[in-house]
PDB file of C-alpha atoms in Angstrom:
ATOM      1  CA  MET A   1     -32.840 -22.626 -17.116  1.00 62.00           C
ATOM      2  CA  THR A   2     -29.752 -24.137 -15.500  1.00 84.00           C
ATOM      3  CA  ASP A   3     -28.079 -22.054 -12.834  1.00 91.00           C
ATOM      4  CA  LYS A   4     -24.704 -20.567 -13.733  1.00 94.00           C
ATOM      5  CA  TYR A   5     -21.868 -19.808 -11.366  1.00 97.00           C
ATOM      6  CA  ILE A   6     -18.522 -18.087 -11.314  1.00 98.00           C
ATOM      7  CA  TYR A   7     -15.694 -18.551  -8.877  1.00 98.00           C
ATOM      8  CA  ILE A   8     -13.326 -15.673  -8.321  1.00 98.00           C
ATOM      9  CA  ALA A   9      -9.833 -15.857  -6.917  1.00 97.00           C
ATOM     10  CA  ALA A  10      -8.226 -12.482  -6.242  1.00 98.00           C
ATOM     11  CA  MET A  11      -4.836 -11.843  -4.675  1.00 98.00           C
ATOM     12  CA  ASP A  12      -1.717  -9.802  -4.458  1.00 98.00           C
ATOM     13  CA  VAL A  13       1.738 -11.310  -4.876  1.00 98.00           C
ATOM     14  CA  ASP A  14       5.103 -10.186  -3.597  1.00 97.00           C
ATOM     15  CA  PRO A  15       6.624  -7.958  -6.310  1.00 96.00           C
ATOM     16  CA  ASP A  16       9.798 -10.049  -6.598  1.00 97.00           C
ATOM     17  CA  LYS A  17       7.663 -13.158  -7.319  1.00 97.00           C
ATOM     18  CA  GLU A  18       5.339 -11.672  -9.953  1.00 97.00           C
ATOM     19  CA  ALA A  19       7.149 -13.139 -12.965  1.00 98.00           C
ATOM     20  CA  ASP A  20       7.085 -16.631 -11.423  1.00 97.00           C
ATOM     21  CA  PHE A  21       3.457 -16.125 -10.334  1.00 98.00           C
ATOM     22  CA  ASN A  22       2.303 -15.190 -13.842  1.00 98.00           C
ATOM     23  CA  ASP A  23       4.317 -17.962 -15.502  1.00 97.00           C
ATOM     24  CA  CYS A  24       2.984 -20.603 -13.121  1.00 97.00           C
ATOM     25  CA  TYR A  25      -0.598 -19.335 -13.369  1.00 96.00           C
ATOM     26  CA  GLU A  26      -0.578 -19.427 -17.174  1.00 96.00           C
ATOM     27  CA  THR A  27       1.418 -22.610 -17.797  1.00 97.00           C
ATOM     28  CA  GLU A  28       0.418 -24.816 -14.837  1.00 97.00           C
ATOM     29  CA  HIS A  29      -2.354 -23.556 -12.568  1.00 96.00           C
ATOM     30  CA  ILE A  30      -5.033 -22.550 -15.094  1.00 97.00           C
ATOM     31  CA  PRO A  31      -4.413 -25.571 -17.377  1.00 97.00           C
ATOM     32  CA  ALA A  32      -4.730 -27.939 -14.391  1.00 97.00           C
ATOM     33  CA  LEU A  33      -7.941 -26.318 -13.148  1.00 98.00           C
ATOM     34  CA  LEU A  34      -9.470 -26.359 -16.640  1.00 98.00           C
ATOM     35  CA  GLN A  35      -9.197 -30.156 -16.555  1.00 98.00           C
ATOM     36  CA  VAL A  36     -11.459 -30.361 -13.495  1.00 98.00           C
ATOM     37  CA  PRO A  37     -14.973 -31.586 -14.363  1.00 98.00           C
ATOM     38  CA  GLY A  38     -17.406 -28.685 -14.170  1.00 97.00           C
ATOM     39  CA  VAL A  39     -14.869 -25.951 -14.953  1.00 98.00           C
ATOM     40  CA  ASN A  40     -15.883 -24.345 -18.249  1.00 97.00           C
ATOM     41  CA  SER A  41     -13.495 -21.415 -18.639  1.00 98.00           C
ATOM     42  CA  ALA A  42     -10.955 -19.258 -16.881  1.00 98.00           C
ATOM     43  CA  THR A  43     -10.057 -15.633 -17.484  1.00 98.00           C
ATOM     44  CA  ARG A  44      -7.347 -13.656 -15.707  1.00 98.00           C
ATOM     45  CA  TYR A  45      -7.269  -9.930 -14.995  1.00 98.00           C
ATOM     46  CA  CYS A  46      -4.723  -7.464 -13.653  1.00 98.00           C
ATOM     47  CA  ALA A  47      -5.891  -4.294 -11.886  1.00 98.00           C
ATOM     48  CA  GLU A  48      -4.823  -0.989 -13.379  1.00 97.00           C
ATOM     49  CA  GLU A  49      -4.691   0.285  -9.816  1.00 96.00           C
ATOM     50  CA  GLY A  50      -5.885  -0.877  -6.421  1.00 96.00           C
ATOM     51  CA  SER A  51      -5.777  -4.190  -4.654  1.00 96.00           C
ATOM     52  CA  PRO A  52      -5.955  -7.111  -5.017  1.00 98.00           C
ATOM     53  CA  LYS A  53      -3.902  -6.770  -8.173  1.00 98.00           C
ATOM     54  CA  TYR A  54      -4.711 -10.136  -9.755  1.00 98.00           C
ATOM     55  CA  LEU A  55      -8.099 -11.728 -10.393  1.00 98.00           C
ATOM     56  CA  ALA A  56      -9.079 -15.005 -11.995  1.00 98.00           C
ATOM     57  CA  VAL A  57     -12.706 -15.735 -12.928  1.00 98.00           C
ATOM     58  CA  TYR A  58     -13.753 -19.335 -13.510  1.00 98.00           C
ATOM     59  CA  GLU A  59     -17.100 -20.281 -15.017  1.00 97.00           C
ATOM     60  CA  ILE A  60     -18.227 -23.375 -13.111  1.00 98.00           C
ATOM     61  CA  ASP A  61     -21.240 -25.684 -13.194  1.00 97.00           C
ATOM     62  CA  SER A  62     -21.941 -25.594  -9.454  1.00 97.00           C
ATOM     63  CA  PRO A  63     -20.475 -24.379  -6.169  1.00 97.00           C
ATOM     64  CA  ASP A  64     -19.428 -27.980  -5.442  1.00 97.00           C
ATOM     65  CA  VAL A  65     -16.789 -27.855  -8.181  1.00 98.00           C
ATOM     66  CA  VAL A  66     -14.363 -25.826  -6.061  1.00 97.00           C
ATOM     67  CA  THR A  67     -14.594 -28.227  -3.119  1.00 97.00           C
ATOM     68  CA  SER A  68     -14.275 -31.392  -5.203  1.00 98.00           C
ATOM     69  CA  ASP A  69     -11.324 -33.761  -4.845  1.00 98.00           C
ATOM     70  CA  ALA A  70     -10.381 -33.022  -8.468  1.00 98.00           C
ATOM     71  CA  TRP A  71     -10.249 -29.247  -7.824  1.00 98.00           C
ATOM     72  CA  VAL A  72      -8.226 -29.646  -4.630  1.00 97.00           C
ATOM     73  CA  ALA A  73      -5.740 -31.929  -6.384  1.00 97.00           C
ATOM     74  CA  ALA A  74      -5.395 -29.562  -9.350  1.00 97.00           C
ATOM     75  CA  ALA A  75      -5.026 -26.499  -7.117  1.00 95.00           C
ATOM     76  CA  ASP A  76      -2.257 -28.234  -5.162  1.00 96.00           C
ATOM     77  CA  SER A  77      -0.322 -29.458  -8.191  1.00 96.00           C
ATOM     78  CA  GLY A  78       2.892 -28.178  -9.751  1.00 95.00           C
ATOM     79  CA  ARG A  79       4.836 -25.244  -8.341  1.00 95.00           C
ATOM     80  CA  TRP A  80       1.745 -23.480  -7.010  1.00 94.00           C
ATOM     81  CA  PRO A  81       1.571 -24.794  -3.409  1.00 94.00           C
ATOM     82  CA  THR A  82       5.273 -24.483  -2.554  1.00 94.00           C
ATOM     83  CA  GLU A  83       6.798 -21.828  -4.813  1.00 95.00           C
ATOM     84  CA  ILE A  84       3.897 -19.429  -5.457  1.00 96.00           C
ATOM     85  CA  ARG A  85       1.091 -19.597  -2.866  1.00 95.00           C
ATOM     86  CA  PRO A  86       3.377 -18.699   0.089  1.00 97.00           C
ATOM     87  CA  PHE A  87       4.074 -15.342  -1.608  1.00 97.00           C
ATOM     88  CA  CYS A  88       0.407 -14.473  -2.217  1.00 97.00           C
ATOM     89  CA  ARG A  89      -1.562 -12.323   0.191  1.00 97.00           C
ATOM     90  CA  ASN A  90      -4.827 -10.438   0.447  1.00 97.00           C
ATOM     91  CA  ARG A  91      -6.488 -13.516  -1.016  1.00 96.00           C
ATOM     92  CA  ASN A  92     -10.234 -13.592  -1.703  1.00 96.00           C
ATOM     93  CA  ARG A  93     -12.059 -16.623  -3.054  1.00 96.00           C
ATOM     94  CA  ILE A  94     -15.827 -16.464  -3.602  1.00 97.00           C
ATOM     95  CA  VAL A  95     -18.463 -18.385  -5.570  1.00 98.00           C
ATOM     96  CA  TYR A  96     -21.189 -16.245  -7.162  1.00 98.00           C
ATOM     97  CA  LYS A  97     -24.475 -17.362  -8.697  1.00 97.00           C
ATOM     98  CA  VAL A  98     -25.252 -15.520 -11.933  1.00 93.00           C
ATOM     99  CA  ILE A  99     -28.549 -13.655 -11.478  1.00 93.00           C
ATOM    100  CA  GLY A 100     -28.793 -11.575 -14.624  1.00 84.00           C
ATOM    101  CA  GLY A 101     -27.345 -10.733 -17.974  1.00 72.00           C
TER     102      GLY A 101
END
């Protein structure tokens, strides 16, 4: 059986930037990351309560995907690095190996 992995990115965003954050995430950030070799899917979540408020889960082929040149370039494309990322806080990014299910 081939190992499976997920990468999670969780964060809060300044309330006055949430509309821009969600627009950029849906129209630029996720589409760019889905083009990276080894990224199989992406699903976003919003907490009903608690923090971090936003979570994205990416199914990836290996932990190396998120350190690849293609991932770095995609993550730093569009409005994300200059107009969105500076307003994100409480950021958590972790790769998990699937062990069951």
